[in-house]
Amino acid sequence: MLRCKMEVRVFQSFDETASPSQGPGRLQALRDVLQSEALDGFIVPRADAYQGEYVAPCDDRLAWLTGFTGSAGFCVALAERAGVFVDSRYRVQVKAQVAADFTPLDWPEIGLAEWITESLPNGGRVGFDPWLHTLDGWRTLRNKLNAVELIRCSNLIDQIWTDQPEPPVGPVFAQPLELAGEPHGAKITRLAATLGRAQTAVITQPDAIAWLLNIRGSDIPRNPVPHGFALLHSDATVTLFIAPAKLTGLGDHLGSQVTVAAIDAFPAAIAALQGPVAVDPASVPVAIVDMLETARVAIIEAQDPCQLPKARKNEAEIAGTRTAHLRDGAAMVRFLAWLDRQPPGSLTEIDVVCALEGERRATNALRDISFETISGTGPHGAIVHYRVTKRSNARIEDGHLLLVDSGGQYVDGTTDITRTVAIGTVGDEERTNFTRVLRGMIAVSRARWPRGLAGRDLDALARVPLWEAGLDYGHGTGHGVGSYLCVHEGPQRLARTGVVPFEPGMILSNEPGFYREGAYGIRIENLIAVREAAAIEGGTVPGMLSFETLTYVPIDRRLIVADMLTGPETDWLNAYHMTCRDMLTPLVDGAARNWLMAATEPL
């Protein structure tokens, strides 16, 4: 942790975690290994054996090799070319982080298989670590490659990363029953009954194991999850494979339904299973499937049995999330009130991060931030997942938009909120586009829809006001969020790629945006929960669904062009601000309360 100018200790570091200058030498070392292994290339994903979204420092091989520190992407290193594949969230960032020896590539527009085939037109042998690729991902690549052969091998990066950190051994602790809402023994019994013909289900993702066993951990920064593997058996028992040192403070929490084994015992246990064994092709590593096939264990492909139950939050989890958001909302109000009192040009992006985390810490309930705070002023706001460092730290000037995307990890809930704030006098273009983004956020907030619809069916609601002006944003409109778990959670998504129908209890973000590269960025984000919609007299569609807003923090009225809003949009905004006032006024005082009253005046 770093002590900031404002004398606030923060979780976030502002050091450079990777450097473009180191990439060329490391790439050459990898190429030397390729030659000795008789390989023409090697694939380096940002992934670990547990197939969660976030990785521990020891598994951050993509950043170590290339310098790119985004949360998603992969590199293919060949003898003459090295491509770094990133999606639309990271296309500005990657250009600044990788050396000229690496070529940034727009994924998925440029397909991995197509690029490899083009780069190796006469065929070749490309290596991959089977622990770092899911069955689905490997199949998709294999089926599209013709002359090129995919070769399983040990991880070549580990051979050249001489100071690679050790695997984490963070302590595991119990999540209180009053917050989990269901005993883990009941979860095990309930899910075991859904296995059908399968005798066992393999569970690898850390948040699934944490949810199933009502435990939390500290192996991944910002994500309270432990690393391990689990086998859910049809007799309503679980075998947990984990480093024993992590469990010393857990007491007898796991109980008689859970057997603990060392993680090194996992391969032998897989080979000894009596099938059929269920694996989720979207998350199971190829290496585990290889073990089952070698042992001639019958395999059933099915979704991880924890995924949908975990996504459907129970009443205790929703109640805890509401409480966490009120606490977090009050911290945000104190921060925004402080920010508005600072003269333009007097602060830097790091000052903003420190001040905001300081307000969250002052609640005496913050366990961690839920991700690295995005504090981007002016052009940095257009970098969707910008991370400020000591080198990039910019002064917040008059006329800038300041985009602050942040969140907290509290024992009763995970928060994620974005507010875009006017610094001094902001231009008409920025205000117009802010209002378009706001209209899209309101449209999602007000939505009602028939059961059975998914994120791809609702995503366009957020984009129509931008589309009308020929504008758009490249990321999804929303992601699932955990209950004191990962801030990004599946399987639900509010996006064009979201195919899982929404169900009551699911929590999502609602975060449309617009980004003018080199100039400014806009994003407005609240968290929302799926709920049963109130019946409408005379309606013909039974059992419709709607969203409950969980985040209550004022939206910057100075950036709103009021004449662009329709009557219902204005009514929604004014009602939202009155609710912000009612909920948060008892939680703040002094200058923060005065700011809140002014910020929630009707439009």
Coordinates of C-alpha atoms in Angstrom, one line a residue:
M1 CA 0.0 0.0 0.0
L2 CA 1.1 3.5 -0.7
R3 CA 0.9 6.6 1.5
C4 CA -0.7 9.3 -0.6
K5 CA -0.2 13.0 -0.6
M6 CA -3.5 13.2 1.4
E7 CA -2.0 11.0 4.2
V8 CA -4.5 8.2 3.4
R9 CA -3.3 4.6 3.1
V10 CA -4.8 2.8 0.2
F11 CA -5.0 -0.7 -1.2
Q12 CA -4.1 0.5 -4.6
S13 CA -0.6 0.8 -5.9
F14 CA 0.5 3.4 -8.4
D15 CA 3.7 1.7 -9.5
E16 CA 4.3 0.5 -13.0
T17 CA 3.6 -3.2 -12.9
A18 CA 5.1 -4.0 -16.3
S19 CA 7.3 -2.2 -18.8
P20 CA 7.4 -2.2 -22.6
S21 CA 11.2 -2.1 -22.5
Q22 CA 11.4 -5.6 -20.9
G23 CA 9.3 -7.2 -23.6
P24 CA 11.8 -7.6 -26.4
G25 CA 14.4 -9.4 -24.2
R26 CA 11.8 -11.7 -22.8
L27 CA 10.3 -12.4 -26.2
Q28 CA 13.7 -13.4 -27.5
A29 CA 14.2 -15.7 -24.5
L30 CA 10.9 -17.4 -25.3
R31 CA 11.9 -17.8 -28.9
D32 CA 15.1 -19.5 -27.8
V33 CA 13.0 -22.0 -25.9
L34 CA 10.6 -22.5 -28.9
Q35 CA 13.6 -23.5 -31.0
S36 CA 14.9 -25.9 -28.4
E37 CA 11.4 -27.5 -28.1
A38 CA 11.0 -27.7 -31.9
L39 CA 7.9 -25.5 -31.7
D40 CA 6.9 -22.7 -34.1
G41 CA 4.9 -20.8 -31.5
F42 CA 3.4 -20.6 -28.1
I43 CA 0.1 -19.2 -26.8
V44 CA 0.2 -17.1 -23.7
P45 CA -3.3 -16.3 -22.3
R46 CA -4.1 -14.2 -19.3
A47 CA -5.4 -17.2 -17.4
D48 CA -4.6 -19.6 -14.6
A49 CA -5.5 -23.2 -13.8
Y50 CA -8.7 -22.2 -12.0
Q51 CA -10.1 -20.3 -15.0
G52 CA -11.3 -17.3 -13.0
E53 CA -11.1 -13.8 -14.6
Y54 CA -8.4 -12.5 -12.3
V55 CA -5.0 -14.1 -11.7
A56 CA -2.4 -14.0 -8.9
P57 CA 0.9 -12.4 -9.6
C58 CA 2.6 -15.8 -10.2
D59 CA 0.1 -16.4 -13.0
D60 CA 0.3 -13.0 -14.7
R61 CA 2.4 -14.4 -17.5
L62 CA 0.9 -12.2 -20.2
A63 CA 1.9 -9.0 -18.4
W64 CA 5.3 -10.3 -17.6
L65 CA 6.0 -11.1 -21.3
T66 CA 4.4 -8.3 -23.1
G67 CA 3.9 -5.4 -20.7
F68 CA 0.1 -5.4 -21.2
T69 CA -1.7 -5.4 -17.9
G70 CA -5.4 -5.6 -18.9
S71 CA -7.7 -8.1 -17.4
A72 CA -8.3 -10.0 -20.6
G73 CA -6.2 -10.9 -23.7
F74 CA -3.6 -13.3 -25.0
C75 CA -0.4 -13.3 -27.0
V76 CA 0.8 -15.7 -29.7
A77 CA 4.6 -15.7 -30.0
L78 CA 6.0 -17.0 -33.2
A79 CA 9.5 -17.0 -34.6
E80 CA 9.0 -13.8 -36.6
R81 CA 5.7 -12.3 -35.3
A82 CA 4.1 -11.8 -31.9
G83 CA 0.5 -10.7 -31.7
V84 CA -1.3 -9.4 -28.6
F85 CA -5.0 -9.9 -28.9
V86 CA -7.3 -7.5 -27.0
D87 CA -10.9 -6.5 -27.1
S88 CA -12.4 -3.0 -27.4
R89 CA -11.8 -2.2 -23.7
Y90 CA -8.1 -2.2 -24.1
R91 CA -7.2 -1.0 -27.6
V92 CA -6.0 2.4 -26.4
Q93 CA -4.2 0.9 -23.4
V94 CA -2.3 -1.8 -25.2
K95 CA -0.7 0.6 -27.6
A96 CA 1.0 2.4 -24.7
Q97 CA 2.1 -0.8 -22.9
V98 CA 3.8 -3.0 -25.5
A99 CA 7.0 -2.6 -27.4
A100 CA 7.2 -2.5 -31.2
D101 CA 8.2 -6.2 -31.2
F102 CA 4.5 -7.0 -30.3
T103 CA 1.6 -6.2 -32.7
P104 CA -1.7 -5.2 -31.0
L105 CA -4.6 -7.0 -32.7
D106 CA -8.3 -6.3 -32.4
W107 CA -10.0 -9.4 -31.1
P108 CA -12.5 -10.9 -31.9
E109 CA -12.6 -9.1 -35.2
I110 CA -9.2 -10.7 -35.9
G111 CA -9.6 -14.4 -35.1
L112 CA -6.8 -16.3 -33.4
A113 CA -7.0 -19.3 -35.7
E114 CA -7.1 -17.1 -38.8
W115 CA -4.0 -15.1 -37.7
I116 CA -2.1 -18.2 -36.9
T117 CA -3.0 -19.8 -40.2
E118 CA -1.9 -16.6 -42.0
S119 CA 1.3 -16.4 -40.1
L120 CA 2.2 -20.1 -40.6
P121 CA 0.8 -20.8 -44.1
N122 CA 2.8 -24.0 -44.5
G123 CA 1.7 -25.4 -41.2
G124 CA 3.6 -25.7 -38.0
R125 CA 3.6 -26.8 -34.3
V126 CA 2.1 -24.3 -31.8
G127 CA 2.4 -25.1 -28.1
F128 CA 0.0 -24.4 -25.3
D129 CA -0.3 -25.1 -21.6
P130 CA -3.4 -27.4 -21.2
W131 CA -4.0 -26.0 -17.7
L132 CA -4.5 -22.5 -19.1
H133 CA -7.0 -23.2 -21.8
T134 CA -10.7 -24.3 -21.4
L135 CA -12.1 -27.2 -23.3
D136 CA -14.4 -24.8 -25.3
G137 CA -11.5 -22.5 -26.1
W138 CA -9.2 -25.3 -27.2
R139 CA -11.9 -27.0 -29.4
T140 CA -12.8 -23.7 -31.1
L141 CA -9.1 -23.1 -32.0
R142 CA -8.4 -26.7 -33.0
N143 CA -11.4 -26.9 -35.2
K144 CA -10.4 -23.8 -37.1
L145 CA -6.8 -24.7 -37.6
N146 CA -6.1 -27.0 -40.5
A147 CA -2.4 -27.5 -41.2
V148 CA -1.2 -26.1 -37.9
E149 CA -0.9 -28.6 -35.0
L150 CA -1.6 -27.7 -31.4
I151 CA 0.9 -29.3 -29.1
R152 CA 0.4 -29.7 -25.3
C153 CA 3.5 -28.8 -23.4
S154 CA 4.7 -27.4 -20.0
N155 CA 4.4 -23.7 -19.7
L156 CA 7.4 -22.2 -21.5
I157 CA 7.1 -18.8 -19.7
D158 CA 7.7 -20.5 -16.4
Q159 CA 11.0 -21.8 -17.9
I160 CA 12.3 -18.3 -18.4
W161 CA 10.6 -16.3 -15.6
T162 CA 13.4 -16.6 -13.1
D163 CA 11.9 -14.5 -10.4
Q164 CA 8.3 -15.8 -10.7
P165 CA 6.4 -15.2 -7.5
E166 CA 5.3 -18.2 -5.4
P167 CA 1.6 -19.3 -5.5
P168 CA -0.5 -17.4 -2.9
V169 CA -1.4 -19.0 0.4
G170 CA -3.9 -16.5 1.7
P171 CA -6.1 -17.5 4.7
V172 CA -9.7 -18.8 4.2
F173 CA -12.5 -17.6 6.4
A174 CA -16.2 -18.3 6.7
Q175 CA -18.9 -16.1 5.3
P176 CA -21.5 -15.6 8.0
L177 CA -24.8 -17.5 7.5
E178 CA -26.9 -14.4 8.1
L179 CA -25.2 -12.9 5.0
A180 CA -24.9 -16.1 2.9
G181 CA -28.6 -16.8 3.5
E182 CA -28.3 -20.6 3.2
P183 CA -26.1 -23.1 5.0
H184 CA -23.4 -24.6 2.8
G185 CA -24.6 -28.1 3.6
A186 CA -28.0 -27.3 2.2
K187 CA -26.3 -25.9 -0.9
I188 CA -24.3 -29.1 -1.4
T189 CA -27.4 -31.2 -1.0
R190 CA -29.5 -29.1 -3.3
L191 CA -26.9 -29.0 -6.1
A192 CA -26.0 -32.7 -5.7
A193 CA -29.6 -33.5 -6.6
T194 CA -29.2 -31.7 -9.9
L195 CA -26.3 -33.8 -11.2
G196 CA -28.5 -36.3 -13.1
R197 CA -26.5 -39.2 -14.4
A198 CA -23.2 -37.7 -13.2
Q199 CA -21.7 -39.1 -10.1
T200 CA -19.4 -36.1 -9.7
A201 CA -19.0 -32.6 -10.9
V202 CA -15.6 -30.9 -11.3
I203 CA -15.6 -27.3 -10.0
T204 CA -12.6 -25.2 -10.7
Q205 CA -13.6 -21.5 -10.6
P206 CA -12.7 -19.9 -7.3
D207 CA -15.9 -17.9 -6.8
A208 CA -18.0 -21.0 -7.4
I209 CA -16.1 -22.9 -4.6
A210 CA -16.3 -19.9 -2.3
W211 CA -20.1 -19.6 -2.8
L212 CA -20.8 -23.3 -2.5
L213 CA -18.9 -23.7 0.8
N214 CA -19.8 -20.2 2.3
I215 CA -16.1 -19.4 2.5
R216 CA -14.0 -16.5 1.3
G217 CA -10.3 -16.2 0.7
S218 CA -7.4 -13.9 -0.1
D219 CA -5.5 -15.5 -3.0
I220 CA -6.5 -12.9 -5.6
P221 CA -6.2 -9.1 -5.0
R222 CA -9.6 -7.4 -4.9
N223 CA -11.4 -10.7 -5.1
P224 CA -12.1 -12.5 -1.8
V225 CA -11.7 -16.0 -3.1
P226 CA -9.3 -19.0 -2.4
H227 CA -7.5 -21.1 -5.0
G228 CA -8.4 -24.7 -5.1
F229 CA -10.4 -27.4 -6.8
A230 CA -13.5 -29.1 -5.7
L231 CA -15.5 -32.3 -6.5
L232 CA -19.2 -32.2 -5.9
H233 CA -20.5 -35.8 -5.5
S234 CA -24.0 -37.1 -6.0
D235 CA -24.1 -38.4 -2.4
A236 CA -24.1 -34.7 -1.3
T237 CA -20.5 -34.6 -0.2
V238 CA -17.6 -32.4 -1.5
T239 CA -13.9 -33.0 -1.7
L240 CA -12.0 -29.8 -1.5
F241 CA -8.4 -29.8 -2.8
I242 CA -6.5 -26.8 -1.3
A243 CA -3.3 -26.0 0.5
P244 CA -3.9 -27.0 4.2
A245 CA -2.1 -23.8 5.4
K246 CA -5.0 -21.7 4.1
L247 CA -7.6 -23.4 6.4
T248 CA -5.9 -22.9 9.8
G249 CA -8.4 -20.2 10.9
L250 CA -11.6 -21.9 9.6
G251 CA -12.3 -24.2 12.6
D252 CA -15.0 -26.8 12.0
H253 CA -16.9 -24.6 9.6
L254 CA -16.8 -27.1 6.7
G255 CA -18.4 -29.9 8.6
S256 CA -18.9 -33.6 7.8
Q257 CA -20.1 -33.1 4.2
V258 CA -16.7 -31.7 3.1
T259 CA -13.5 -33.7 3.0
V260 CA -10.2 -31.7 2.6
A261 CA -7.2 -33.0 0.6
A262 CA -4.0 -31.4 -0.4
I263 CA -4.1 -29.8 -3.8
D264 CA -1.3 -32.1 -5.0
A265 CA -3.7 -35.0 -4.6
F266 CA -6.1 -33.7 -7.2
P267 CA -4.7 -35.5 -10.3
A268 CA -4.8 -38.9 -8.6
A269 CA -8.3 -38.3 -7.3
I270 CA -9.5 -37.4 -10.8
A271 CA -8.0 -40.6 -12.2
A272 CA -9.8 -42.6 -9.5
L273 CA -13.3 -41.3 -10.1
Q274 CA -16.1 -43.6 -11.1
G275 CA -18.0 -41.9 -13.9
P276 CA -19.8 -40.3 -15.3
V277 CA -18.1 -37.0 -14.3
A278 CA -19.6 -33.7 -15.2
V279 CA -17.3 -30.9 -16.5
D280 CA -18.2 -27.4 -17.7
P281 CA -16.5 -27.0 -21.1
A282 CA -16.6 -23.2 -20.6
S283 CA -14.4 -23.4 -17.6
V284 CA -12.7 -26.8 -17.2
P285 CA -9.0 -26.8 -18.2
V286 CA -8.0 -29.1 -21.0
A287 CA -5.6 -30.8 -18.6
I288 CA -8.4 -32.1 -16.4
V289 CA -10.3 -33.5 -19.4
D290 CA -7.0 -35.2 -20.5
M291 CA -6.7 -36.8 -17.1
L292 CA -10.3 -38.2 -17.2
E293 CA -9.8 -39.5 -20.7
T294 CA -6.5 -41.2 -19.8
A295 CA -8.2 -42.9 -16.9
R296 CA -11.2 -43.9 -19.2
V297 CA -13.7 -42.1 -17.0
A298 CA -16.9 -41.2 -18.8
I299 CA -17.5 -37.5 -19.2
I300 CA -20.7 -35.5 -19.3
E301 CA -20.5 -31.9 -20.5
A302 CA -22.8 -29.6 -18.4
Q303 CA -22.7 -26.1 -16.9
D304 CA -21.0 -25.8 -13.6
P305 CA -23.8 -26.5 -11.2
C306 CA -22.9 -23.5 -9.0
Q307 CA -23.2 -20.9 -11.7
L308 CA -26.9 -20.2 -11.9
P309 CA -27.7 -20.7 -8.2
K310 CA -24.8 -18.3 -7.3
A311 CA -26.2 -15.7 -9.8
R312 CA -29.7 -15.9 -8.3
K313 CA -29.1 -14.0 -5.1
N314 CA -31.3 -15.0 -2.1
E315 CA -33.1 -12.4 0.1
A316 CA -30.2 -12.3 2.6
E317 CA -27.7 -11.6 -0.2
I318 CA -29.9 -8.9 -1.8
A319 CA -30.5 -7.3 1.6
G320 CA -26.8 -7.2 2.4
T321 CA -26.0 -5.7 -1.0
R322 CA -28.6 -2.9 -0.3
T323 CA -26.9 -2.2 3.0
A324 CA -23.4 -2.2 1.4
H325 CA -24.6 0.2 -1.3
L326 CA -26.0 2.7 1.2
R327 CA -22.8 2.7 3.1
D328 CA -20.8 3.0 -0.1
G329 CA -23.2 5.7 -1.4
A330 CA -22.6 7.9 1.7
A331 CA -18.8 7.5 1.2
M332 CA -19.3 8.6 -2.5
V333 CA -21.3 11.6 -1.4
R334 CA -18.6 12.7 1.0
F335 CA -16.0 12.2 -1.7
L336 CA -18.0 14.1 -4.4
A337 CA -18.7 17.0 -2.0
W338 CA -14.9 17.2 -1.2
L339 CA -14.1 17.1 -5.0
D340 CA -16.4 19.9 -5.8
R341 CA -14.6 22.1 -3.2
Q342 CA -11.2 21.7 -4.9
P343 CA -10.2 24.4 -7.4
P344 CA -9.6 23.1 -11.0
G345 CA -5.9 22.3 -11.5
S346 CA -5.3 21.6 -7.8
L347 CA -5.6 17.8 -7.9
T348 CA -4.2 14.9 -9.7
E349 CA -5.7 11.5 -10.6
I350 CA -3.9 9.9 -7.7
D351 CA -5.2 12.4 -5.3
V352 CA -8.7 11.4 -6.4
V353 CA -8.1 7.7 -5.8
C354 CA -6.6 8.4 -2.4
A355 CA -9.5 10.6 -1.3
L356 CA -12.2 8.2 -2.5
E357 CA -10.6 5.2 -0.8
G358 CA -10.1 7.2 2.3
E359 CA -13.9 7.9 2.5
R360 CA -14.6 4.1 2.0
R361 CA -12.1 3.3 4.7
A362 CA -13.7 5.7 7.1
T363 CA -16.8 3.5 7.1
N364 CA -14.7 1.0 9.1
A365 CA -16.3 -1.8 7.0
L366 CA -14.1 -1.8 3.9
R367 CA -12.3 -5.2 3.3
D368 CA -10.7 -4.2 0.0
I369 CA -11.5 -2.2 -3.1
S370 CA -13.4 -4.4 -5.6
F371 CA -11.0 -3.4 -8.5
E372 CA -8.3 -0.9 -9.2
T373 CA -10.0 2.5 -9.1
I374 CA -10.3 4.1 -12.6
S375 CA -9.6 7.8 -12.2
G376 CA -9.2 9.3 -15.7
T377 CA -9.2 13.0 -16.5
G378 CA -9.6 14.4 -20.0
P379 CA -8.0 12.0 -22.5
H380 CA -7.4 9.3 -19.9
G381 CA -11.1 9.0 -19.5
A382 CA -11.3 7.5 -23.0
I383 CA -9.2 4.6 -21.9
V384 CA -12.0 2.3 -20.7
H385 CA -9.9 0.4 -18.0
Y386 CA -7.4 3.1 -17.3
R387 CA -5.1 2.5 -14.3
V388 CA -3.3 5.6 -13.1
T389 CA 0.4 5.2 -12.2
K390 CA 3.0 7.6 -10.9
R391 CA 4.2 8.0 -14.5
S392 CA 0.8 8.6 -16.1
N393 CA -0.7 10.7 -13.2
A394 CA -2.3 13.8 -14.8
R395 CA -3.5 17.0 -13.3
I396 CA -7.3 17.6 -13.4
E397 CA -7.8 20.8 -15.3
D398 CA -10.6 23.2 -15.9
G399 CA -12.9 22.0 -18.7
H400 CA -12.1 18.3 -18.2
L401 CA -14.4 15.5 -17.6
L402 CA -13.3 13.3 -14.8
L403 CA -14.4 9.6 -15.0
V404 CA -14.2 7.7 -11.7
D405 CA -15.1 4.0 -11.8
S406 CA -14.6 2.4 -8.4
G407 CA -16.1 -0.1 -5.9
G408 CA -15.7 -1.6 -2.5
Q409 CA -15.6 -5.1 -1.0
Y410 CA -17.7 -5.2 2.1
V411 CA -18.6 -8.4 4.0
D412 CA -22.2 -7.8 3.1
G413 CA -21.8 -6.9 -0.5
T414 CA -19.7 -5.8 -3.5
T415 CA -20.2 -2.4 -5.0
D416 CA -19.3 -0.9 -8.4
I417 CA -20.2 2.6 -9.4
T418 CA -19.1 5.1 -12.1
R419 CA -19.7 8.8 -12.0
T420 CA -18.5 11.3 -14.6
V421 CA -17.9 14.7 -13.1
A422 CA -17.6 18.2 -14.7
I423 CA -14.4 20.1 -13.7
G424 CA -15.0 23.8 -14.2
T425 CA -16.6 24.8 -17.4
V426 CA -17.2 21.8 -19.8
G427 CA -17.9 22.0 -23.5
D428 CA -21.3 21.6 -25.2
E429 CA -20.2 18.4 -27.0
E430 CA -19.3 16.7 -23.7
R431 CA -22.7 17.8 -22.1
T432 CA -24.7 16.6 -25.1
N433 CA -23.0 13.2 -25.2
F434 CA -23.3 12.8 -21.4
T435 CA -27.0 13.3 -21.8
R436 CA -27.2 10.7 -24.5
V437 CA -25.4 8.2 -22.2
L438 CA -27.7 9.2 -19.3
R439 CA -30.8 8.5 -21.4
G440 CA -29.5 5.0 -22.2
M441 CA -28.8 4.3 -18.5
I442 CA -32.3 5.5 -17.6
A443 CA -33.9 3.4 -20.4
V444 CA -32.3 0.2 -18.9
S445 CA -33.3 1.3 -15.4
R446 CA -37.0 1.7 -16.4
A447 CA -37.2 -1.5 -18.5
R448 CA -39.9 -4.1 -18.1
W449 CA -39.7 -7.3 -20.1
P450 CA -41.3 -10.8 -20.4
R451 CA -39.5 -13.7 -18.7
G452 CA -37.1 -15.5 -20.9
L453 CA -35.3 -12.5 -22.3
A454 CA -31.5 -12.2 -21.9
G455 CA -28.9 -9.4 -22.0
R456 CA -28.8 -9.4 -25.8
D457 CA -32.5 -8.6 -25.9
L458 CA -32.1 -5.5 -23.6
D459 CA -28.6 -4.2 -24.5
A460 CA -29.9 -2.0 -27.3
L461 CA -32.0 0.0 -24.9
A462 CA -28.9 1.7 -23.6
R463 CA -27.5 2.4 -27.1
V464 CA -30.4 3.9 -29.0
P465 CA -29.8 7.5 -27.9
L466 CA -26.2 7.2 -29.0
W467 CA -27.1 5.4 -32.2
E468 CA -29.4 8.3 -33.1
A469 CA -26.2 10.4 -33.3
G470 CA -24.1 7.8 -35.0
L471 CA -22.2 7.0 -31.8
D472 CA -21.7 3.8 -29.8
Y473 CA -19.4 2.2 -27.2
G474 CA -17.4 -1.0 -27.6
H475 CA -17.9 -2.7 -24.3
G476 CA -21.0 -4.5 -23.0
T477 CA -23.6 -2.5 -21.1
G478 CA -23.4 -4.6 -18.0
H479 CA -21.8 -7.6 -16.2
G480 CA -23.0 -9.7 -13.3
V481 CA -21.8 -8.9 -9.8
G482 CA -21.2 -11.2 -6.8
S483 CA -22.2 -11.0 -3.2
Y484 CA -18.9 -10.2 -1.5
L485 CA -17.3 -12.1 -4.3
C486 CA -16.0 -11.1 -7.7
V487 CA -17.1 -7.8 -9.1
H488 CA -17.4 -9.5 -12.5
E489 CA -19.6 -12.6 -12.3
G490 CA -21.4 -14.8 -14.8
P491 CA -23.2 -16.3 -16.5
Q492 CA -25.6 -13.3 -17.0
R493 CA -24.5 -10.3 -19.0
L494 CA -26.3 -7.2 -20.2
A495 CA -24.6 -7.3 -23.6
R496 CA -25.0 -8.4 -27.2
T497 CA -23.3 -11.6 -26.2
G498 CA -25.6 -12.2 -23.2
V499 CA -27.6 -15.3 -23.9
V500 CA -28.5 -16.4 -20.3
P501 CA -32.1 -15.4 -19.5
F502 CA -32.4 -12.9 -16.6
E503 CA -34.0 -14.3 -13.4
P504 CA -35.0 -12.7 -10.1
G505 CA -32.0 -12.1 -7.8
M506 CA -29.4 -11.6 -10.5
I507 CA -27.3 -8.5 -10.0
L508 CA -25.9 -6.6 -12.9
S509 CA -24.2 -3.3 -13.7
N510 CA -25.9 -0.8 -15.9
E511 CA -23.0 1.2 -17.5
P512 CA -23.4 2.7 -20.9
G513 CA -20.6 5.1 -22.0
F514 CA -19.0 7.1 -24.8
Y515 CA -15.3 7.6 -25.5
R516 CA -13.7 10.2 -27.7
E517 CA -10.1 8.9 -28.0
G518 CA -7.6 11.6 -27.1
A519 CA -10.2 13.9 -25.6
Y520 CA -12.6 12.5 -23.0
G521 CA -14.6 9.6 -21.7
I522 CA -18.1 9.3 -20.3
R523 CA -19.6 6.4 -18.3
I524 CA -22.5 6.4 -15.8
E525 CA -22.9 3.2 -13.8
N526 CA -25.4 1.9 -11.2
L527 CA -25.9 -1.7 -10.1
I528 CA -29.3 -3.2 -10.6
A529 CA -31.1 -6.4 -9.4
V530 CA -33.6 -8.4 -11.4
R531 CA -37.0 -8.6 -9.6
E532 CA -40.6 -9.5 -10.3
A533 CA -42.4 -6.5 -11.9
A534 CA -45.6 -5.2 -10.5
A535 CA -48.6 -6.3 -12.5
I536 CA -50.3 -3.8 -14.8
E537 CA -54.1 -3.8 -14.9
G538 CA -55.2 -5.0 -18.4
G539 CA -51.7 -6.4 -19.2
T540 CA -51.6 -9.6 -21.2
V541 CA -48.0 -10.7 -20.4
P542 CA -47.9 -12.6 -17.1
G543 CA -44.9 -12.6 -14.8
M544 CA -42.9 -9.7 -16.3
L545 CA -39.5 -8.7 -14.8
S546 CA -37.9 -5.4 -14.0
F547 CA -34.8 -3.9 -12.4
E548 CA -34.4 -2.6 -8.8
T549 CA -31.7 0.1 -8.6
L550 CA -29.2 -0.7 -5.9
T551 CA -26.9 2.3 -6.3
Y552 CA -28.0 5.7 -5.0
V553 CA -25.5 8.5 -5.6
P554 CA -26.4 11.8 -7.4
I555 CA -25.6 12.1 -11.1
D556 CA -23.9 15.4 -12.1
R557 CA -26.7 17.7 -13.1
R558 CA -24.2 20.2 -14.5
L559 CA -23.6 17.8 -17.4
I560 CA -27.2 17.3 -18.3
V561 CA -28.9 19.1 -21.2
A562 CA -32.4 19.1 -19.7
D563 CA -34.2 19.8 -23.0
M564 CA -32.8 16.5 -24.4
L565 CA -34.7 14.4 -21.9
T566 CA -38.3 13.2 -22.4
G567 CA -40.9 13.8 -19.7
P568 CA -40.6 10.2 -18.3
E569 CA -36.8 10.4 -18.3
T570 CA -36.9 13.7 -16.3
D571 CA -39.4 12.2 -13.9
W572 CA -37.2 9.1 -13.4
L573 CA -34.1 11.3 -12.8
N574 CA -35.9 13.6 -10.3
A575 CA -37.4 10.6 -8.5
Y576 CA -34.0 8.9 -8.4
H577 CA -32.4 12.0 -6.9
M578 CA -35.1 12.4 -4.3
T579 CA -34.5 8.8 -3.2
C580 CA -30.8 9.5 -3.0
R581 CA -31.6 12.4 -0.7
D582 CA -34.0 10.5 1.5
M583 CA -31.6 7.5 1.8
L584 CA -28.3 9.3 2.3
T585 CA -29.2 12.4 4.2
P586 CA -29.2 10.5 7.6
L587 CA -25.8 9.1 6.8
V588 CA -23.9 12.4 6.1
D589 CA -23.6 15.7 7.7
G590 CA -22.0 19.2 7.4
A591 CA -20.7 20.1 4.0
A592 CA -21.5 16.7 2.5
R593 CA -25.2 17.0 3.5
N594 CA -25.3 20.5 2.0
W595 CA -23.8 19.2 -1.2
L596 CA -26.3 16.3 -1.3
M597 CA -29.2 18.7 -1.0
A598 CA -28.0 20.9 -3.9
A599 CA -27.0 17.9 -6.1
T600 CA -30.5 16.3 -5.8
E601 CA -32.5 19.4 -6.6
P602 CA -35.2 18.6 -9.3
L603 CA -34.1 19.2 -12.9

